[in-house]
PDB file of C-alpha atoms in Angstrom:
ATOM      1  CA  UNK A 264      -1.433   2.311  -8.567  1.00 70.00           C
ATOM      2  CA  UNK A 265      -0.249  -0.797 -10.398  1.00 70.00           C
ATOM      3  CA  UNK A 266       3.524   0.579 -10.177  1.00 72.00           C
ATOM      4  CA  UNK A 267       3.284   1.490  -6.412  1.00 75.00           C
ATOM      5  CA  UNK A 268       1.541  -2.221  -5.453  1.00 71.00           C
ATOM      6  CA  UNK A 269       4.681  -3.786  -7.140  1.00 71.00           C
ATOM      7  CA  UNK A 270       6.873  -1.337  -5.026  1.00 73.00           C
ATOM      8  CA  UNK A 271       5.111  -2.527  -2.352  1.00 74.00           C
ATOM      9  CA  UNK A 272       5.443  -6.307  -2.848  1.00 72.00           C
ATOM     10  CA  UNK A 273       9.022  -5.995  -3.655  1.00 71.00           C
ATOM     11  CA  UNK A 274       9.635  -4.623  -0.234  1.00 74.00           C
ATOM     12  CA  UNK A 275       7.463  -7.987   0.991  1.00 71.00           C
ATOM     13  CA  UNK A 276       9.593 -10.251  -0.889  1.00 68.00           C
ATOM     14  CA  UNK A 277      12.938  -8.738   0.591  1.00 70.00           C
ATOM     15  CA  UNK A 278      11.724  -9.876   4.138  1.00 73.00           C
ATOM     16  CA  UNK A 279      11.788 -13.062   3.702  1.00 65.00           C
ATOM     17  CA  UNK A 280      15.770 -12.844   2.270  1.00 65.00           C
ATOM     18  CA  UNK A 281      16.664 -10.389   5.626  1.00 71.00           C
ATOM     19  CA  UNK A 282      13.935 -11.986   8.585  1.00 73.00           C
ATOM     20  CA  UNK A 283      15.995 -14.797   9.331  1.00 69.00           C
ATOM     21  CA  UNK A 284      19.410 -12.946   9.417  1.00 70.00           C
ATOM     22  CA  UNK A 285      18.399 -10.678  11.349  1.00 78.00           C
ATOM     23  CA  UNK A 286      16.478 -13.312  13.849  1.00 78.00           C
ATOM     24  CA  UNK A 287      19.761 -15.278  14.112  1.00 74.00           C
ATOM     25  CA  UNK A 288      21.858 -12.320  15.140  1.00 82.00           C
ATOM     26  CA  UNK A 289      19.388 -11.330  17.740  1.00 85.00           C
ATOM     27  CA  UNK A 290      20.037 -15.005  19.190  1.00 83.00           C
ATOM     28  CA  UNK A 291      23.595 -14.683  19.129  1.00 84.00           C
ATOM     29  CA  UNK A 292      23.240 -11.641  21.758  1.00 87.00           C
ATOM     30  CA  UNK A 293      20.301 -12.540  24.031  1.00 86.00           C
ATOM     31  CA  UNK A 294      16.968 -15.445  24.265  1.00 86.00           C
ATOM     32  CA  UNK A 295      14.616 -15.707  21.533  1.00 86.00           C
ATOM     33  CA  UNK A 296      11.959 -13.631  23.824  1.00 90.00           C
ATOM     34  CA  UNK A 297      13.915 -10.698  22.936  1.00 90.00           C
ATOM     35  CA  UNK A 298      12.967 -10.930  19.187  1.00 89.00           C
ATOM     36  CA  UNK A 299       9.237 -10.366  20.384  1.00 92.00           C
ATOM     37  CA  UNK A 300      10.519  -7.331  22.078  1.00 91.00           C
ATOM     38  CA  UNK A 301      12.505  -6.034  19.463  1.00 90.00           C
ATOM     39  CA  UNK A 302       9.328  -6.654  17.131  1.00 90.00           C
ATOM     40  CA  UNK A 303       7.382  -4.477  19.204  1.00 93.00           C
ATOM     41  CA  UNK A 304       9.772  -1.967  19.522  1.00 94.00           C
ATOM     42  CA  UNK A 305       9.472  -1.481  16.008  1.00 91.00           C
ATOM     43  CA  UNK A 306       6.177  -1.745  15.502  1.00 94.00           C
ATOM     44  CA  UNK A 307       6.301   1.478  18.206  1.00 96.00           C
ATOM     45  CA  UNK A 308       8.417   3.133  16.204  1.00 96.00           C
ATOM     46  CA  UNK A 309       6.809   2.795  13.017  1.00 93.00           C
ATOM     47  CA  UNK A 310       3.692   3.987  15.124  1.00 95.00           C
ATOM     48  CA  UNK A 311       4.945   7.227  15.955  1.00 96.00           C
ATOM     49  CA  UNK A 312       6.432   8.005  12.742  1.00 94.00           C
ATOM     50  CA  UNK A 313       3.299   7.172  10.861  1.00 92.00           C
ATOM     51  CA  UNK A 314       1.033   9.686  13.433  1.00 92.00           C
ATOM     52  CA  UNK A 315       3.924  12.580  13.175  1.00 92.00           C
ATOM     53  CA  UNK A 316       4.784  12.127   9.218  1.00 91.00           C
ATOM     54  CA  UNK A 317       2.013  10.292   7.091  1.00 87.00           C
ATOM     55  CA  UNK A 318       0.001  12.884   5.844  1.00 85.00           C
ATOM     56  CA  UNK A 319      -3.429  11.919   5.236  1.00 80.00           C
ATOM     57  CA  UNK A 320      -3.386  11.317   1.247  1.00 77.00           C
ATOM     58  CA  UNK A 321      -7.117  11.130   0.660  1.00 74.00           C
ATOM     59  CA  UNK A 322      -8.932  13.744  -1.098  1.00 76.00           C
ATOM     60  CA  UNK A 323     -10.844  16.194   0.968  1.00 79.00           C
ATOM     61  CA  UNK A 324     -13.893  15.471  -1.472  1.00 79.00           C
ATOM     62  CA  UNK A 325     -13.955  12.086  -1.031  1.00 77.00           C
ATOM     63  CA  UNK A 326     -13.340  11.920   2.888  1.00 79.00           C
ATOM     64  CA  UNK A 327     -16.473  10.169   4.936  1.00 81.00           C
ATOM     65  CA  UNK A 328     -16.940  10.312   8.738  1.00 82.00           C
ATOM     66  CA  UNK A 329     -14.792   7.420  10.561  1.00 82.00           C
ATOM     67  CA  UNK A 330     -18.315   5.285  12.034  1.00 86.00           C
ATOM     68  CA  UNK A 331     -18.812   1.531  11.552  1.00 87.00           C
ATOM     69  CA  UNK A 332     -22.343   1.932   9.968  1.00 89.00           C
ATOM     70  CA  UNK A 333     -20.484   3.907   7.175  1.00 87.00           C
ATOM     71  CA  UNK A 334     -17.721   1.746   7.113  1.00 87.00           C
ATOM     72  CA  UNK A 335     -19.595  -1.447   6.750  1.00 89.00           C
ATOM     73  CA  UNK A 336     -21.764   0.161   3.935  1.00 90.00           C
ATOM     74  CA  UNK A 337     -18.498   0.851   2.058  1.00 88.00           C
ATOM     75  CA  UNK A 338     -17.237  -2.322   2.214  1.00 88.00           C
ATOM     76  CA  UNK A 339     -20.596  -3.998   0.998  1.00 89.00           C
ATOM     77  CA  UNK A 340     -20.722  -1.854  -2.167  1.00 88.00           C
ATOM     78  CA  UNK A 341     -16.968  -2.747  -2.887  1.00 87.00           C
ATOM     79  CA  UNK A 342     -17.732  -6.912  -2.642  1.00 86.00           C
ATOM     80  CA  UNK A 343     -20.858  -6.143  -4.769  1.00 87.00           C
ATOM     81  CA  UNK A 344     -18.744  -4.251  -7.643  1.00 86.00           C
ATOM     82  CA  UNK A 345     -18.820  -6.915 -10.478  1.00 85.00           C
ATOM     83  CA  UNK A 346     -16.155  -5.336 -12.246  1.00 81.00           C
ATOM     84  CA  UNK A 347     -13.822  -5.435  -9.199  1.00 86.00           C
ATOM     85  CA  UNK A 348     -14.725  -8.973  -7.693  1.00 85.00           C
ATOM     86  CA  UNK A 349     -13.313 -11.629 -10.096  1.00 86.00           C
ATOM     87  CA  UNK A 350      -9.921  -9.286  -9.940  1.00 88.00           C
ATOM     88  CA  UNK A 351      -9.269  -9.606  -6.518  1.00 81.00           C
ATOM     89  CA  UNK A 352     -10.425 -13.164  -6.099  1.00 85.00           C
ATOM     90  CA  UNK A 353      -7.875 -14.208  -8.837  1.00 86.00           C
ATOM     91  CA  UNK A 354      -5.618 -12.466  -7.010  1.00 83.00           C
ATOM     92  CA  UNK A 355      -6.957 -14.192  -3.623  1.00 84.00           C
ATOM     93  CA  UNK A 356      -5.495 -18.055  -5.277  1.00 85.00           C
ATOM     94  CA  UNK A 357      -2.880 -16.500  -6.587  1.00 84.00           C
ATOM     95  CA  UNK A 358      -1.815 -15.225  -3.284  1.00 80.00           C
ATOM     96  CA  UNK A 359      -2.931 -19.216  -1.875  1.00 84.00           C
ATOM     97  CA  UNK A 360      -0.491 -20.273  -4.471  1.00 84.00           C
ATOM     98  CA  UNK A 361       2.375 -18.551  -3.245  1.00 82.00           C
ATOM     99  CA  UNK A 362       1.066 -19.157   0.218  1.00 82.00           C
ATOM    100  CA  UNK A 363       1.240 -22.866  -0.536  1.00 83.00           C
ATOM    101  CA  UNK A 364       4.863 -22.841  -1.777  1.00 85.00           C
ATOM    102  CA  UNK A 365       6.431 -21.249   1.325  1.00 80.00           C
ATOM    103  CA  UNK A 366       4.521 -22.982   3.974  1.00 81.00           C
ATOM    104  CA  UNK A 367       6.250 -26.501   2.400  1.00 84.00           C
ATOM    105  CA  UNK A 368       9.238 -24.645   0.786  1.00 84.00           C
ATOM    106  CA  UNK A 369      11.595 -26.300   3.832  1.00 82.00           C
ATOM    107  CA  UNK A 370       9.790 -29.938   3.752  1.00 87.00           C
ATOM    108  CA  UNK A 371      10.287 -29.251   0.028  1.00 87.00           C
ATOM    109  CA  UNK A 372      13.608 -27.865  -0.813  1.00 86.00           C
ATOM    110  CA  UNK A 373      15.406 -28.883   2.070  1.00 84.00           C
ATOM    111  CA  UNK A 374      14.388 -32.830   2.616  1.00 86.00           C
ATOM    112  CA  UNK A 375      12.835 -33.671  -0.382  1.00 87.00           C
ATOM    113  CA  UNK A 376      15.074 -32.256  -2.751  1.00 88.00           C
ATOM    114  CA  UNK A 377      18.471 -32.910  -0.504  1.00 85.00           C
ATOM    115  CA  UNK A 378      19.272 -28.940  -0.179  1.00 85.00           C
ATOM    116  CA  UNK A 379      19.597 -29.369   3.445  1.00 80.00           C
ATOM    117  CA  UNK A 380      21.759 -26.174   4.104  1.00 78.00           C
ATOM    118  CA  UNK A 381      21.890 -24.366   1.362  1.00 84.00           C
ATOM    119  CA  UNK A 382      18.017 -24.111   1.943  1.00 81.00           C
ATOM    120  CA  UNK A 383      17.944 -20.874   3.008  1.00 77.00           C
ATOM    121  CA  UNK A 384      20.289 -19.592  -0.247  1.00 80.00           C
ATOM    122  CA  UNK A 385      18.154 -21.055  -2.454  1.00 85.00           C
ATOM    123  CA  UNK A 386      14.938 -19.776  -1.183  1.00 82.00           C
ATOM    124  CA  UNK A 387      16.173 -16.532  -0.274  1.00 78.00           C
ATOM    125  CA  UNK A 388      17.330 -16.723  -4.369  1.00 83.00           C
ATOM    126  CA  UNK A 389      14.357 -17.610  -5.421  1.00 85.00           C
ATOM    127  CA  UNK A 390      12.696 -14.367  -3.344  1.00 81.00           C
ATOM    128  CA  UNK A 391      15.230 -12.064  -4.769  1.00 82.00           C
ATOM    129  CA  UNK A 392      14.525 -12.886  -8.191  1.00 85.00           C
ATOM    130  CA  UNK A 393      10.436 -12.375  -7.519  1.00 83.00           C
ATOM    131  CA  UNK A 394      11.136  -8.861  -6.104  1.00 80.00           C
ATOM    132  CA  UNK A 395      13.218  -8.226  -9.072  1.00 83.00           C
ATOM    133  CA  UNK A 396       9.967  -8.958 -11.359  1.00 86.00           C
ATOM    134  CA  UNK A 397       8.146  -6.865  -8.991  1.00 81.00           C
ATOM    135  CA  UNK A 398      11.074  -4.006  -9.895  1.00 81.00           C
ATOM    136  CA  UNK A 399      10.236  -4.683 -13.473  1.00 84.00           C
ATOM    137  CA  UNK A 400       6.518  -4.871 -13.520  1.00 83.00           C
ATOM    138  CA  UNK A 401       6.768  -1.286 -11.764  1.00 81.00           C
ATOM    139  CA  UNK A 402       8.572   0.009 -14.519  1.00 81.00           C
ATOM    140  CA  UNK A 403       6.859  -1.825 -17.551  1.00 86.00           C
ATOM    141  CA  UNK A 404       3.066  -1.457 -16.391  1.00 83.00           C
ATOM    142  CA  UNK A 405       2.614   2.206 -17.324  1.00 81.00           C
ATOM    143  CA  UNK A 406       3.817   1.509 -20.544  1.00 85.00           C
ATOM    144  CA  UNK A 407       1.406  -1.901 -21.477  1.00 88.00           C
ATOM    145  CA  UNK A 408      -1.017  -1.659 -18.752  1.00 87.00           C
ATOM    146  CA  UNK A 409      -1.893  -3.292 -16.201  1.00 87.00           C
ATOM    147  CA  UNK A 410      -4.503  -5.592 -18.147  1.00 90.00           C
ATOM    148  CA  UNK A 411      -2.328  -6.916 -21.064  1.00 92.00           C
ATOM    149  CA  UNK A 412       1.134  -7.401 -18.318  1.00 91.00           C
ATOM    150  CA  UNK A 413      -1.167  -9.209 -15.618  1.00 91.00           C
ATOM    151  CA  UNK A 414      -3.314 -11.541 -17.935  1.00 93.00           C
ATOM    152  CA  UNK A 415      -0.190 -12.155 -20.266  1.00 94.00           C
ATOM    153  CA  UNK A 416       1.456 -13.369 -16.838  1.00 93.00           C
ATOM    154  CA  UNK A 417      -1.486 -15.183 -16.483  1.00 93.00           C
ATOM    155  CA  UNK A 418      -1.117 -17.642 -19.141  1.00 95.00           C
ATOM    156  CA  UNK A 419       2.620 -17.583 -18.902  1.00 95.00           C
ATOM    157  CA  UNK A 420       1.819 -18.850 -15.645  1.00 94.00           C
ATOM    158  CA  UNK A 421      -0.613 -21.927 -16.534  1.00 94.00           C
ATOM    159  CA  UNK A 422       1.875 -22.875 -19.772  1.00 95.00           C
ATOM    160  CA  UNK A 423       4.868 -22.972 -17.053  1.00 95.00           C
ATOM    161  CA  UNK A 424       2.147 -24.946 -14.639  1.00 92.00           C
ATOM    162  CA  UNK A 425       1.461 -27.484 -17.036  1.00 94.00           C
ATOM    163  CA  UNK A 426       5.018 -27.947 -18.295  1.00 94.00           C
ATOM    164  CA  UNK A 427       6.201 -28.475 -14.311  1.00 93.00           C
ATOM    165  CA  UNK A 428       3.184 -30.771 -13.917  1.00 93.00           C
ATOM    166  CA  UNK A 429       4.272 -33.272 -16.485  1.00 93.00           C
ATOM    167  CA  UNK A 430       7.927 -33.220 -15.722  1.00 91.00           C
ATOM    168  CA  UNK A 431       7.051 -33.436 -11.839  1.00 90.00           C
ATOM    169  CA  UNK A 432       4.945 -37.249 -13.215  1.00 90.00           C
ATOM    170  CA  UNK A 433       8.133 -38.436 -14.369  1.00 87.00           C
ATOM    171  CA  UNK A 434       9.904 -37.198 -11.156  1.00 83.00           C
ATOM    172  CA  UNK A 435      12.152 -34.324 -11.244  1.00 85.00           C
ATOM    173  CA  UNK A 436      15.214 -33.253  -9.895  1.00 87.00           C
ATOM    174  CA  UNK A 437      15.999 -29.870  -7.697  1.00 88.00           C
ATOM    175  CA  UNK A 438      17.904 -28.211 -10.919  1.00 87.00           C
ATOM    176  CA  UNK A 439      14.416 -28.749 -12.436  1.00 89.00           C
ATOM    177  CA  UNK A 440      12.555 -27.928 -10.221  1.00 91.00           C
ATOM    178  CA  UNK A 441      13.977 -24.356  -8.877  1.00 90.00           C
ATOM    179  CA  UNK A 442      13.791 -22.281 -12.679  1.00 91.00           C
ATOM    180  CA  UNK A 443      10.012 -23.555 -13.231  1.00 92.00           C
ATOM    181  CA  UNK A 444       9.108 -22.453  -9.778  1.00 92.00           C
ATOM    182  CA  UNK A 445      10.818 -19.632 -10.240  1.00 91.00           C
ATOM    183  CA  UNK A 446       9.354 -18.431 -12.968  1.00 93.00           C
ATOM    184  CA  UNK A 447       6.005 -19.643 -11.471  1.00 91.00           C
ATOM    185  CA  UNK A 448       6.910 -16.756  -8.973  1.00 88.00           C
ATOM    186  CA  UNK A 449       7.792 -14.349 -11.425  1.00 88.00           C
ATOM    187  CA  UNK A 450       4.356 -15.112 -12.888  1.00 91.00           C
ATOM    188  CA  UNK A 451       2.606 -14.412  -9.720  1.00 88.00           C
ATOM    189  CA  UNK A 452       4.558 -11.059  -8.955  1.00 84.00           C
ATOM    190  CA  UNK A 453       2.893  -9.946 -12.469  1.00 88.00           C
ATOM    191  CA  UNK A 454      -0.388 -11.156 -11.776  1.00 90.00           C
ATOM    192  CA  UNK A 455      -0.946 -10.139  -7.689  1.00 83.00           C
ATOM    193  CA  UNK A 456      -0.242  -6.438  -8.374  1.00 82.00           C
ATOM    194  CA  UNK A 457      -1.710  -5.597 -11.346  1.00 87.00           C
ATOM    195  CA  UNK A 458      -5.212  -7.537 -10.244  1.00 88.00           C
ATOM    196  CA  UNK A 459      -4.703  -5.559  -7.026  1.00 84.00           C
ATOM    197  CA  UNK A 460      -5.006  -2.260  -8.487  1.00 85.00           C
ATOM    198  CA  UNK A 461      -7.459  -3.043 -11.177  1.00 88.00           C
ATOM    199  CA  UNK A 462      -9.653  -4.293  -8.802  1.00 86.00           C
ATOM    200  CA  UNK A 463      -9.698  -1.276  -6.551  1.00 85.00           C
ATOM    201  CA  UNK A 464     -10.428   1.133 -10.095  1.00 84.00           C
ATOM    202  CA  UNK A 465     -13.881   1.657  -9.378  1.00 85.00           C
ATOM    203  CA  UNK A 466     -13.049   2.898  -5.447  1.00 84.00           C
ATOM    204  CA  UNK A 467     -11.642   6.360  -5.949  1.00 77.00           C
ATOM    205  CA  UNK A 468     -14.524   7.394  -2.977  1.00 80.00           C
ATOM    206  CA  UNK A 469     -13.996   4.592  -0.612  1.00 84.00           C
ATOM    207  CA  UNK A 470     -11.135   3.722  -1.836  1.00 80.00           C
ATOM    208  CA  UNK A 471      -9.313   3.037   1.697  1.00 82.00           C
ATOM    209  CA  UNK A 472     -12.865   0.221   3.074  1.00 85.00           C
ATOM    210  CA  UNK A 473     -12.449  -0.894  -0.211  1.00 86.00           C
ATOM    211  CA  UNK A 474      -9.207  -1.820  -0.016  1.00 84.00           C
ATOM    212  CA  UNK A 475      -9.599  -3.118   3.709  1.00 87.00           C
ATOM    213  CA  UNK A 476     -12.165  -5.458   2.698  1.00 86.00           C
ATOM    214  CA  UNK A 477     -10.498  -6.670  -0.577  1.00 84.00           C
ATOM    215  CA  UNK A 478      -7.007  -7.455   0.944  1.00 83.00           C
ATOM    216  CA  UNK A 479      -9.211  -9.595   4.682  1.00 85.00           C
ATOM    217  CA  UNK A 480     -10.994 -11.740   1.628  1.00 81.00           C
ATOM    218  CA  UNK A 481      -7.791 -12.110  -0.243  1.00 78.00           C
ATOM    219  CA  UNK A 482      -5.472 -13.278   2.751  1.00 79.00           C
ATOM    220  CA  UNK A 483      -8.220 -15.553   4.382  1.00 81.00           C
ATOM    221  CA  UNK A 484      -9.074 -16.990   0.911  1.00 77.00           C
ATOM    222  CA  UNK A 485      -5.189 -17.181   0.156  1.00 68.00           C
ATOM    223  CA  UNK A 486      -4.883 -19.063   3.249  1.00 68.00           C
ATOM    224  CA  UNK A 487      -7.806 -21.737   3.193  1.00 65.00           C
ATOM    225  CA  UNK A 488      -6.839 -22.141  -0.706  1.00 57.00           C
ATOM    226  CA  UNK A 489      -2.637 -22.912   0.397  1.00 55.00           C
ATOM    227  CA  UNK A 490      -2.265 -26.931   0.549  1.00 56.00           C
TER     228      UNK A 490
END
């Protein structure tokens, strides 16, 4: 599971390199109404292909009837799984963190900093390299486990916090700035994975309201959390 999640974010973290390519090119044809159109167009197609190829992957033992009382049920047992809980809300700032950095990443990079255009290089950069780490936790998580690679990250993370903190007192520049926050990221690509599929261990049954619930309390804490 830990493997597939970081396939999964990697995919996430090329958006971000792509999204505004692609939004720019749309411009340079037609008005920016058609990129709301073209993202529902997709969305449609996605749709269909999902309802004519996705085969349902969930065990015929485990499958429940589709009704809100059992569906709510679900969902309370997996917030009330101790063993799952503290996972998935350290995953939950994590997630805050990263939120964080990309809602100021512009004011940041861009003004403070002096990038000014080569903004979007360097943050696309920086996104490249995370989805790399996600390529690399995929492949070095079945050999370690996801335990010792996400809590290792962990404190790799809080060393690299506390070294950026102190520099950032005595003022830093954007050439020390961009490696510490990008290992930072790095850090986080270990970290929100692995937690992710540790947390939903216990779920094999419900393993779909589990992971419902788990990723609604992650995003909205992710979000209030962000600065």
């Amino acid at each position: 599971m830990a493997r597939s999640q970081s396939m999964i974010a990697m995919t996430f973290m090329v958006v971000p390199m792509i999204a505004p390519m692609l939004g720019q090119s749309v411009l340079l044809f037609a008005g920016w109404r058609w990129i709301f159109g073209i993202m529902g167009a997709i969305a449609g197609v996605i749709f269909v292909w999902a309802w004519v190829r996705l085969p349902e992957t969930l065990h015929e033992d485990y499958r429940q009837p589709v009704r809100a009382k059992v569906i709510a049920g679900n969902m309370a047992v997996a917030l009330k799984e101790r063993a799952a809980i503290g996972y998935f809300l350290g995953a939950a700032l994590v997630q805050g963190a990263l939120f964080g950095y990309i809602n100021s990443a512009q004011q940041l990079l861009g003004e403070h900093f002096g990038a000014g255009t080569m903004f979007p290089l360097l943050f696309g950069g920086m996104a490249l390299v995370m989805a790399s780490t996600n390529f690399a936790n995929a492949r070095i998580v079945e050999r370690f486990g996801a335990r010792r690679v996400s809590h290792a990250a962990l404190l790799g993370y809080i060393v690299i916090g506390a070294v950026h903190f102190l520099l950032a007192l005595r003022g830093e520049g954007l050439w020390t700035f961009l490696p510490l926050m990008t290992l930072s990221m790095c850090m986080m690509s270990f970290i929100g994975s692995n937690f992710q599929s540790i947390s939903l261990q216990p779920f094999a049954r419900i393993a779909g309201a589990a992971a419902s619930v788990m990723a609604f309390v992650r995003m909205v804490l992710g979000r209030r959390s962000a600065p």
